[in-house]
Amino acid sequence: MPDTLHLLESCLVAALRAAVPSAPADVDPQVRPTANPQLGDYQANLAMSLAKKLGQKPRDLALAITAQLAHTAAGVVASAEVAGPGFINLRLAADFLQRQTAAMLVDPRLGVAPAAQPEKVVLDYSAPNVAKEMHVHHIRSTCIGDALARVLMFLGHQVARQNHLGDWGTQFGMLLEHLLDQGWTAASSRPIEDLNSLYQQAKSRFDAEPAFAERARKRVVALQAGDPTSVAIWKALTEESLKHFRTAYARLGVLLTDDDIRGESFYNDLLAPTVEELHAKGLAVESQGALCVFPPGFLDRDGNPAAMIIRKSDGGFLYATTDLATLRHSVDDLKGTRLIYVTDARQAQHFAMVFKTAELAGWLQGNVRAEHVPFGTILGKDNKPFKTREGGAAKLADLLDEAEERARRIIEEKNPSLSADEKQQIAHAVGIGAVKYGDLAIDRVKDYVFDWDRMLNFDGNTAPYLQNAYVRIQAIFRKGSLDPQAAAGYPIVFTDPVERSLALKLLQLPAVIDSVAQALEPSRLCGYLYDLASLYHQFYEKCPVLTADSPAVRDSRLALSSVTARTLQKGLDLLGIATIERM
RNA sequence: GCCCUCGUAGCUCAGUUGGAUAGAGCGACGGCCUUCUAAGCCGUAGGUCGCAGGUUCGAAUCCUGCCGAGGGUGCCA
């Protein structure tokens, strides 16, 4: 099926070219849904920005374009009116909308065309640290990255998920040294909770005992050189951590598997060659005993060129080295043309320096581009970074427990007759979904306040609200003993304005998905799904389905319900959130 | 000091890359269930879009300067 927005755009460009033959063919007609439905379905704003270039008055140009639309948009646009300084307000033909929606109903892809030019995307996200428990903050990279992976894959891109575990480097020196002091061997094993506190002990000693810190630094070098004892314990720690990560990922319902693990240790052998090449190219120079790159455009606190250290004075490597090696691997070995890094906004300058260095080194060139996808901090009610009541880092597992427990209590109250199994399943889908959606629905780059009442509310832009819209549709089909699939092929007719509004919204799905893939901003999909669910709830109030006035209207409403359900389900799936049959 | 991000209703947040009269939810107030899930819908109240300039047909959105918050700024990541 032709995409509604693209179709309108080509109608507008054709009308422009018919009205003004000298107009450029690649002009953006600036077609978008109107903010105010009273004015029309879509508006085209090209006349105002183009008028000056073409030497015409905006309104005259708009009128000339409008006159041509009768030919170029026959059967699609029912009316086009010029308003204000030169807006062209478009009202689409009802039968066009009805046919488009019916086509969407039978299309397995819901009208979303695969990308014209599929890309190899290397997507770096999640990246928890070995020997530490996952904490609340990890939901950000993990959920945002996972949603982006799903959207890009749905558009037909090849996505290489990269879980860049923190499994190497300075912190392991201190942890290993501390464990060896305690008599650890490779056979020692402790659950992740204990490792977490051992790590904290090691950190305190590192900060307080210079002699220990010195041994810890030497231990890093030993580990990186392959010392058997160090490596054996390191492997045991890693395996224990992987168990913990697998549990967390399964619970969150994200795509990541062991196959996606590309920890820092994976790049160990690439670090020295990367440094050597930068040195050979004259980009890295020695400064105060360390090897540094000074990418242009960055200043330190004294106003001097800012250093990015790629080799410490003791010979060790830092995360800049690893990130540069990772980037090269992504380009040279994985053949990625779009490299995406989903990390904390605090690393923005670090990545800007890494990308600039990679450009200068010739590793990022041509159609290959690297993008940092920054996100803000999760805050508590006190507007400070989210902590437990005791002031420690809040564990992700505890948060998810509480989410499911809160959801379970609400279900118990609202729908006590469900079976225990079903309550548990619903509590899981609703609780986890609410937390993930709460994270995804907010403009990525902003800090946000973690608020159970916002996330688990059944009104407003929340996962439960969307899940409930889906559940209500399933209830209709269940009540009528009908298969939602059976509605495929039913013609759609509008008998109430809300049906038309619902169809218009449904047909905006492709544009929204494209926009998410381009801006790497899942909240846009959330906003769309919320609008859609809200319209469906209005439809549900005003338009009885099973008891509609005629069989034709009933079938049409079944069709609208069916395609809405599929759109909600697909949209939530792209966000990594489950739908349920009852709640 | 320099650089980056953010500042929208009492609270939590949207605002389709510059479009028309800035929208939701919570909280407050008032309606709607013998009828497909009221886990919903409808209505009322609530705004100097941090402040001041600028750019233009048009600015919450872009530019400049202030104010405020957070972050970064060489041997952690």
XYZ file of C-alpha atoms (C1' of nucleotides) in Angstrom:
660
model
C 0.000 0.000 0.000
C 1.235 3.539 -0.711
C 2.194 5.483 2.382
C -0.335 8.229 3.048
C 2.196 10.931 3.858
C 4.487 10.138 0.926
C 1.500 10.071 -1.383
C 0.399 13.506 -0.199
C 3.915 14.837 -0.556
C 4.164 13.710 -4.143
C 0.717 15.184 -4.894
C 1.879 18.520 -3.506
C 5.169 18.515 -5.390
C 3.375 17.632 -8.601
C 0.893 20.447 -8.016
C 3.718 22.886 -7.357
C 5.537 21.852 -10.524
C 2.340 22.186 -12.541
C 1.726 25.649 -11.112
C 5.356 26.778 -11.323
C 7.307 24.721 -13.886
C 10.599 26.266 -12.767
C 10.193 25.023 -9.190
C 12.805 22.505 -8.032
C 11.706 18.865 -8.035
C 13.386 18.005 -4.743
C 11.552 20.584 -2.661
C 10.129 19.534 0.713
C 6.384 20.217 0.519
C 6.234 20.425 4.327
C 3.176 18.252 4.692
C 2.193 17.386 8.260
C -0.892 16.535 10.272
C -2.717 19.654 11.398
C -2.540 20.511 15.064
C -6.187 21.504 14.966
C -8.529 18.963 13.312
C -11.047 21.739 12.625
C -8.702 23.032 9.946
C -8.233 19.793 8.075
C -6.402 16.491 8.178
C -3.026 17.607 6.893
C -1.486 20.940 6.065
C 1.165 21.842 3.524
C 3.357 24.790 4.435
C 5.572 25.022 1.389
C 4.011 28.134 -0.139
C 5.183 30.442 2.648
C 8.816 29.435 2.613
C 9.005 29.071 -1.175
C 7.218 32.254 -2.215
C 10.171 34.552 -1.813
C 12.498 32.319 -3.834
C 9.954 32.089 -6.624
C 9.159 35.796 -6.545
C 5.485 35.361 -5.689
C 3.179 36.295 -2.869
C 2.699 33.337 -0.502
C -1.082 33.307 -0.782
C -0.971 33.546 -4.586
C 1.427 30.628 -4.737
C -0.727 28.639 -2.325
C -3.804 29.308 -4.448
C -1.982 28.257 -7.613
C -0.860 25.002 -5.979
C -4.326 24.380 -4.622
C -5.841 24.799 -8.091
C -3.561 22.057 -9.419
C -4.347 19.643 -6.604
C -7.671 18.848 -8.218
C -5.616 17.065 -10.909
C -2.583 15.797 -8.988
C -4.462 14.615 -5.922
C -7.685 13.410 -7.481
C -9.320 10.783 -5.306
C -6.979 11.497 -2.411
C -7.653 15.071 -1.349
C -11.313 15.992 -1.051
C -10.730 19.672 -0.388
C -7.797 22.031 -0.186
C -8.151 25.514 1.240
C -5.718 28.351 1.593
C -5.727 29.989 5.001
C -3.792 32.626 6.883
C -0.471 33.674 5.357
C -0.436 30.701 2.960
C -1.271 27.467 4.731
C -2.819 24.847 2.500
C -5.288 22.864 4.544
C -6.034 19.446 3.145
C -9.022 17.294 3.891
C -8.638 13.764 2.636
C -11.370 11.895 0.807
C -13.265 9.582 3.132
C -13.225 6.675 0.711
C -9.469 7.090 0.292
C -8.979 6.890 4.066
C -11.310 3.923 4.278
C -9.457 2.035 1.560
C -6.050 2.896 3.039
C -7.114 1.662 6.447
C -8.551 -1.526 4.983
C -5.243 -2.061 3.163
C -3.365 -1.547 6.424
C -5.583 -4.174 8.026
C -4.476 -6.878 5.594
C -0.834 -5.783 5.438
C 1.443 -7.828 7.707
C 3.691 -4.762 8.051
C 0.796 -2.400 8.826
C 1.785 -0.157 5.947
C 5.355 0.345 7.128
C 7.628 -0.118 4.124
C 11.114 -1.555 4.662
C 13.923 0.973 4.312
C 14.817 1.719 0.705
C 18.485 1.384 1.587
C 19.014 -1.100 4.419
C 22.087 -0.374 6.478
C 24.444 -2.279 8.689
C 23.895 -0.700 12.081
C 26.243 -1.335 14.980
C 24.286 -0.607 18.131
C 26.105 -0.400 21.431
C 23.879 -0.501 24.525
C 23.286 -1.796 28.058
C 26.935 -2.398 29.048
C 26.671 -3.227 32.757
C 29.810 -3.852 34.795
C 31.036 -7.309 35.722
C 31.157 -7.963 39.477
C 28.546 -5.301 40.126
C 24.821 -5.713 40.413
C 22.729 -3.978 37.805
C 21.195 -0.855 39.280
C 18.243 1.284 38.387
C 20.196 3.486 36.035
C 20.897 0.519 33.737
C 17.302 0.440 32.545
C 18.008 3.551 30.505
C 20.659 2.281 28.107
C 19.182 -1.215 28.126
C 15.596 -0.224 27.283
C 16.348 2.670 24.943
C 18.926 0.639 23.053
C 16.645 -2.355 22.827
C 13.744 -0.281 21.474
C 16.048 1.256 18.863
C 17.290 -2.199 17.881
C 13.722 -3.384 17.381
C 12.660 -0.354 15.353
C 15.727 -0.457 13.108
C 15.328 -4.199 12.535
C 11.643 -3.761 11.712
C 12.687 -1.289 9.023
C 14.909 -3.968 7.524
C 18.250 -2.750 8.765
C 20.840 -5.275 9.841
C 21.533 -4.554 13.480
C 24.613 -5.834 15.276
C 23.825 -5.531 18.966
C 26.928 -4.886 21.028
C 26.846 -5.312 24.767
C 30.031 -3.540 25.763
C 30.375 -5.048 29.234
C 32.680 -3.334 31.695
C 34.766 -6.448 32.170
C 38.299 -5.113 31.935
C 40.538 -2.368 33.130
C 41.615 -0.625 36.268
C 38.734 -1.678 38.504
C 39.566 -5.347 38.047
C 43.056 -4.792 39.322
C 41.735 -3.663 42.660
C 39.018 -6.271 42.859
C 41.346 -9.158 41.978
C 43.989 -7.939 44.380
C 41.439 -7.694 47.167
C 40.085 -11.183 46.450
C 43.591 -12.680 46.384
C 44.246 -11.039 49.750
C 41.226 -12.948 50.982
C 42.617 -16.225 49.715
C 40.512 -16.546 46.584
C 41.311 -19.111 43.909
C 39.702 -19.800 40.578
C 37.441 -22.295 42.312
C 36.001 -19.648 44.624
C 32.540 -18.552 43.803
C 30.161 -16.129 45.422
C 26.790 -14.789 44.395
C 26.606 -11.405 42.762
C 25.368 -9.692 45.922
C 28.614 -10.612 47.694
C 30.742 -9.579 44.739
C 29.033 -6.241 44.890
C 30.139 -5.608 48.471
C 33.601 -7.068 47.854
C 33.911 -4.596 45.015
C 32.999 -1.761 47.337
C 35.554 -2.943 49.898
C 38.189 -3.043 47.192
C 37.270 0.461 46.111
C 37.619 1.821 49.648
C 40.993 0.169 50.062
C 42.107 1.505 46.685
C 41.245 5.034 47.797
C 42.671 4.694 51.308
C 45.757 2.446 51.017
C 48.454 3.667 48.613
C 50.305 0.351 48.841
C 47.158 -1.557 47.893
C 46.472 0.856 45.055
C 49.966 0.241 43.719
C 49.488 -3.544 43.827
C 46.114 -3.119 42.159
C 47.683 -1.242 39.254
C 50.272 -3.980 38.844
C 47.494 -6.549 38.936
C 45.841 -4.835 35.944
C 49.009 -5.185 33.961
C 49.280 -8.842 34.995
C 45.695 -9.497 33.955
C 46.162 -7.786 30.609
C 49.361 -9.767 30.063
C 47.508 -13.028 30.638
C 48.739 -14.058 34.085
C 46.997 -17.450 34.634
C 45.859 -16.871 38.232
C 44.465 -13.435 37.482
C 42.713 -14.616 34.331
C 41.203 -17.648 36.066
C 39.608 -15.605 38.817
C 38.535 -12.960 36.330
C 36.766 -15.635 34.284
C 34.953 -16.949 37.339
C 33.785 -13.440 38.195
C 32.600 -12.882 34.659
C 30.625 -16.111 34.563
C 28.922 -15.270 37.856
C 28.010 -11.841 36.515
C 26.665 -13.265 33.274
C 24.179 -15.360 35.227
C 22.972 -12.191 36.869
C 22.725 -10.306 33.559
C 20.852 -13.154 31.865
C 18.276 -13.126 34.642
C 17.829 -9.372 34.423
C 17.540 -9.363 30.624
C 15.026 -12.201 30.637
C 12.959 -10.361 33.181
C 13.099 -7.116 31.232
C 12.313 -8.952 28.011
C 15.143 -7.410 26.027
C 16.752 -9.007 22.982
C 20.296 -9.197 24.324
C 21.895 -12.642 24.504
C 25.376 -13.982 25.189
C 26.058 -13.693 21.454
C 25.808 -9.913 21.742
C 28.510 -9.657 24.383
C 31.509 -7.672 23.229
C 33.029 -6.669 26.520
C 36.012 -4.412 26.891
C 38.198 -7.504 27.208
C 37.244 -8.475 23.664
C 39.220 -5.494 22.399
C 42.326 -6.115 24.471
C 44.450 -7.201 21.518
C 43.312 -4.264 19.413
C 44.371 -1.587 21.885
C 48.099 -1.512 21.215
C 47.738 -1.495 17.409
C 45.168 1.293 17.647
C 47.507 3.381 19.744
C 50.409 2.647 17.424
C 48.472 3.738 14.385
C 47.466 7.022 15.989
C 51.070 7.532 16.955
C 52.280 6.715 13.448
C 49.792 9.161 11.954
C 51.127 11.878 14.202
C 47.802 12.266 15.995
C 49.033 10.980 19.345
C 51.832 12.715 21.179
C 53.486 12.249 24.553
C 52.523 14.614 27.301
C 53.418 14.330 30.956
C 54.409 10.719 30.417
C 51.093 9.717 28.830
C 50.253 9.312 25.175
C 47.499 11.746 24.228
C 45.434 12.921 21.318
C 44.483 16.588 21.250
C 41.493 16.718 18.909
C 40.790 20.293 17.782
C 37.889 22.174 19.307
C 38.240 21.004 22.897
C 39.786 22.965 25.736
C 40.643 21.948 29.269
C 40.028 23.991 32.415
C 43.117 26.106 31.805
C 42.132 26.978 28.271
C 44.735 24.676 26.759
C 43.917 22.008 24.167
C 42.127 19.179 25.980
C 43.913 15.848 26.118
C 42.336 12.512 25.443
C 44.672 10.005 27.039
C 44.983 6.787 25.083
C 47.903 5.306 27.016
C 48.626 6.026 30.647
C 52.105 6.810 31.919
C 52.217 3.296 33.416
C 51.470 1.795 29.986
C 47.822 0.950 30.732
C 44.956 1.798 28.419
C 41.806 3.755 29.162
C 38.260 3.794 27.903
C 39.156 6.219 25.121
C 41.505 3.567 23.781
C 38.853 0.881 24.010
C 36.223 3.069 22.374
C 38.557 3.902 19.493
C 39.413 0.219 19.048
C 35.705 -0.626 19.189
C 34.916 1.949 16.553
C 37.549 0.561 14.205
C 36.273 -2.958 14.746
C 32.722 -1.802 14.016
C 33.785 -0.248 10.732
C 36.489 -2.643 9.525
C 35.194 -6.006 10.724
C 31.462 -5.525 11.231
C 31.200 -3.252 8.167
C 28.855 -0.922 9.998
C 27.826 2.294 8.268
C 25.834 3.656 11.188
C 27.430 3.344 14.616
C 25.175 4.095 17.561
C 26.275 4.412 21.172
C 23.547 4.556 23.794
C 25.204 5.949 26.905
C 24.827 8.486 29.632
C 24.759 12.135 28.545
C 27.793 12.774 30.729
C 29.887 10.990 28.139
C 28.922 13.415 25.372
C 32.280 15.170 25.304
C 34.160 11.899 25.487
C 32.372 10.583 22.406
C 32.726 13.893 20.592
C 36.486 13.610 21.100
C 36.556 9.953 20.088
C 34.563 10.660 16.912
C 36.733 13.638 16.008
C 39.880 11.567 16.503
C 38.446 8.751 14.393
C 37.672 11.233 11.618
C 41.191 12.601 11.675
C 42.576 9.072 11.604
C 40.460 8.299 8.557
C 38.444 5.600 10.318
C 35.192 7.483 9.985
C 34.705 8.585 6.425
C 32.363 8.473 3.470
C 28.904 7.260 4.374
C 29.991 5.894 7.743
C 28.696 7.927 10.624
C 28.818 7.626 14.369
C 26.093 8.895 16.680
C 26.079 9.237 20.420
C 22.570 8.725 21.803
C 22.752 10.441 25.180
C 20.242 10.073 27.977
C 19.655 11.863 31.263
C 19.683 10.726 34.853
C 16.845 9.049 36.753
C 16.031 11.209 39.755
C 14.231 10.528 43.032
C 11.383 12.645 44.381
C 14.027 14.919 45.875
C 15.284 15.741 42.370
C 18.593 14.059 43.134
C 19.908 10.920 41.431
C 17.692 7.971 42.360
C 18.903 6.185 45.501
C 17.465 3.802 48.046
C 16.097 5.182 51.307
C 19.436 4.213 52.844
C 21.252 6.256 50.233
C 22.841 3.388 48.315
C 22.578 2.594 44.620
C 19.106 1.192 44.004
C 19.219 -2.330 42.636
C 17.412 -2.997 39.390
C 16.100 -6.319 40.695
C 14.502 -4.627 43.707
C 12.878 -2.051 41.488
C 11.406 -4.718 39.224
C 10.161 -6.645 42.262
C 8.361 -3.584 43.468
C 6.918 -2.883 40.010
C 5.416 -6.369 39.805
C 4.175 -6.240 43.368
C 2.457 -2.899 42.849
C 0.870 -4.157 39.629
C -0.228 -7.354 41.361
C -1.976 -5.413 44.133
C -3.867 -3.295 41.625
C -4.993 -6.353 39.675
C -6.046 -8.029 42.894
C -8.251 -5.066 43.635
C -9.669 -4.512 40.141
C -10.068 -8.060 38.917
C -9.943 -10.534 41.820
C -11.653 -13.339 39.911
C -8.694 -14.052 37.632
C -6.659 -17.183 38.281
C -3.472 -16.885 40.296
C -1.370 -17.787 37.284
C -3.004 -15.193 35.135
C -2.656 -12.533 37.825
C 1.034 -13.273 38.013
C 1.453 -13.100 34.252
C -0.469 -9.827 34.076
C 1.453 -8.345 36.992
C 4.664 -9.121 35.156
C 3.556 -7.608 31.847
C 2.013 -4.537 33.465
C 4.691 -3.908 36.086
C 7.721 -4.350 33.846
C 5.947 -2.650 30.966
C 5.159 0.354 33.143
C 8.778 0.788 34.190
C 10.124 0.392 30.667
C 7.494 2.661 29.167
C 8.100 5.244 31.871
C 11.708 5.310 30.766
C 11.013 5.355 27.036
C 8.157 7.843 26.962
C 10.244 10.744 28.180
C 12.491 12.842 25.989
C 15.712 10.837 26.232
C 18.161 13.580 26.992
C 16.301 14.965 29.976
C 16.673 13.844 33.536
C 13.384 12.502 34.843
C 11.808 11.946 38.221
C 11.020 8.306 38.928
C 7.399 8.214 40.038
C 5.383 5.017 40.573
C 2.110 6.911 40.376
C 2.930 8.292 36.966
C 4.086 4.968 35.529
C 1.359 2.737 36.898
C -1.483 5.133 36.381
C -4.200 3.843 34.076
C -4.842 7.254 32.618
C -2.275 9.250 30.806
C 0.726 8.293 28.733
C 1.539 4.961 30.395
C 2.019 1.337 29.445
C -1.076 0.155 31.359
C -3.247 2.649 29.477
C -2.050 1.251 26.147
C -2.278 -2.329 27.346
C -5.813 -1.672 28.483
C -6.872 -0.355 25.085
C -5.577 -3.595 23.602
C -7.370 -5.650 26.265
C -10.680 -3.919 25.581
C -10.412 -4.813 21.905
C -9.661 -8.435 22.741
C -12.709 -8.442 25.024
C -14.932 -7.428 22.139
C -13.740 -10.269 19.952
C -13.995 -12.710 22.855
C -17.530 -11.598 23.669
C -18.544 -11.985 20.039
C -16.738 -15.317 19.731
C -14.840 -13.840 16.823
C -11.293 -14.196 15.603
C -9.623 -10.768 15.137
C -8.051 -12.199 11.974
C -11.521 -12.679 10.535
C -11.950 -8.923 10.246
C -9.293 -8.820 7.513
C -11.047 -7.901 4.314
C -14.006 -6.183 5.948
C -14.657 -2.825 4.282
C -14.404 0.241 6.466
C -17.077 2.920 6.542
C -17.163 6.050 8.681
C -20.375 6.749 10.562
C -18.938 8.943 13.304
C -16.128 11.551 13.258
C -14.133 9.565 15.796
C -13.865 6.636 13.367
C -12.343 8.973 10.821
C -9.926 10.398 13.401
C -8.933 6.889 14.409
C -8.219 5.923 10.789
C -6.175 9.078 10.218
C -4.089 8.298 13.283
C -3.576 4.676 12.289
C -2.250 5.765 8.906
C 0.419 7.905 10.547
C 2.295 4.859 11.826
C 4.897 4.693 9.018
C 5.878 8.341 9.397
C 6.281 7.892 13.140
C 8.451 4.799 12.787
C 10.657 6.599 10.258
C 10.985 9.520 12.602
C 12.019 7.267 15.505
C 14.660 5.576 13.353
C 16.038 8.895 12.201
C 16.063 10.773 15.512
C 16.701 7.643 17.617
C 13.982 8.886 19.937
C 11.562 6.151 21.140
C 9.390 8.681 22.975
C 7.901 9.675 19.639
C 6.488 6.196 19.234
C 5.122 6.381 22.786
C 3.394 9.664 22.042
C 1.854 8.208 18.917
C 0.602 5.074 20.669
C -0.882 7.186 23.433
C -2.791 9.300 20.910
C -3.959 6.121 19.199
C -5.102 4.452 22.416
C -6.849 7.626 23.494
C -8.749 7.789 20.197
C -9.668 4.138 20.519
C -11.066 4.719 24.009
C -13.176 7.564 22.600
C -14.311 5.315 19.769
C -15.138 2.619 22.296
C -17.416 5.001 24.228
C -19.240 6.336 21.208
C -19.337 3.435 18.775
C -20.811 0.128 19.911
C -19.200 -2.631 17.910
C -21.084 -5.869 18.504
C -24.421 -4.083 18.797
C -23.885 -1.718 15.861
C -26.949 -0.639 13.879
C -26.160 -2.719 10.816
C -23.937 -5.643 9.834
C -21.878 -3.360 7.587
C -21.179 -0.917 10.411
C -20.425 -3.758 12.790
C -17.940 -5.282 10.356
C -16.312 -1.923 9.773
C -15.923 -1.369 13.513
C -14.521 -4.847 13.938
C -12.024 -4.022 11.215
C -11.040 -0.730 12.870
C -10.711 -2.508 16.206
C -8.620 -5.272 14.723
C -6.167 -2.974 12.987
C -5.923 -0.804 16.096
C -5.125 -3.855 18.211
C -2.413 -4.947 15.804
C -0.938 -1.460 15.720
C -0.894 -1.213 19.514
C 0.628 -4.661 19.795
C 3.278 -3.948 17.175
C 4.056 -0.565 18.651
C 4.436 -1.955 22.156
C 6.492 -4.826 20.782
C 8.850 -2.322 19.153
C 9.250 -0.793 22.588
C 9.911 -4.224 24.073
C 6.621 -4.266 25.998
C 4.180 -7.174 26.146
C 0.456 -7.115 25.496
C -2.003 -9.278 27.427
C -5.477 -10.632 26.747
C -7.065 -9.583 30.048
C -6.177 -7.291 32.876
C 37.061 30.181 33.772
C 35.696 27.302 29.266
C 32.374 23.584 26.995
C 27.680 20.585 26.891
C 22.524 19.654 28.358
C 18.130 21.283 30.582
C 14.369 25.352 32.246
C 6.705 24.867 29.465
C 0.101 24.837 34.351
C 0.635 23.709 41.805
C 3.219 18.514 40.489
C 5.034 15.005 36.483
C 5.582 15.546 31.379
C 4.135 16.380 25.606
C 4.784 19.838 21.806
C 5.780 15.983 14.681
C 13.058 19.577 13.739
C 10.159 27.310 12.401
C 3.552 26.922 11.705
C -2.285 28.898 13.042
C -5.809 29.845 19.634
C 0.985 25.885 23.611
C -1.465 20.210 24.941
C -1.944 15.587 28.289
C -1.945 13.064 33.063
C -1.894 13.796 38.408
C -4.037 16.927 42.078
C -9.048 20.237 42.586
C -14.237 20.705 41.065
C -18.684 18.750 38.153
C -21.029 14.982 35.022
C -21.471 9.608 32.560
C -21.985 2.372 34.186
C -29.433 -2.592 33.688
C -25.639 -1.964 27.558
C -18.377 -4.929 24.139
C -13.466 -4.124 30.884
C -15.700 2.781 34.705
C -8.168 -0.116 34.598
C -12.659 4.114 30.597
C -15.146 8.739 28.639
C -17.025 14.035 28.804
C -16.699 18.934 31.054
C -14.688 23.238 34.442
C -10.455 25.645 36.596
C -5.172 26.342 36.012
C 0.332 29.639 31.367
C 4.694 36.430 30.964
C 6.875 28.679 27.485
C 13.328 31.264 33.146
C 14.514 36.857 31.659
C 15.887 40.456 27.771
C 17.037 41.405 22.895
C 17.565 39.611 17.675
C 16.511 36.841 12.967
C 11.173 36.669 9.569
C 5.262 36.314 6.885
C 5.477 33.408 11.516
C 9.622 31.620 17.526
C 8.306 27.283 23.278
C 11.475 25.764 18.944
C 16.916 29.215 15.580
C 20.973 33.293 17.166
C 23.196 36.571 21.188
C 23.511 38.013 26.300
C 22.017 37.282 31.194
C 19.563 34.109 35.501
C 18.876 29.188 37.534
C 19.785 23.582 37.724
C 22.782 19.459 36.360
C 27.071 17.515 33.937
C 32.054 17.575 31.621
C 36.848 19.711 31.786
C 44.545 14.299 31.970
C 46.113 9.058 33.995
C 37.913 5.884 36.625
C 34.017 4.667 32.993
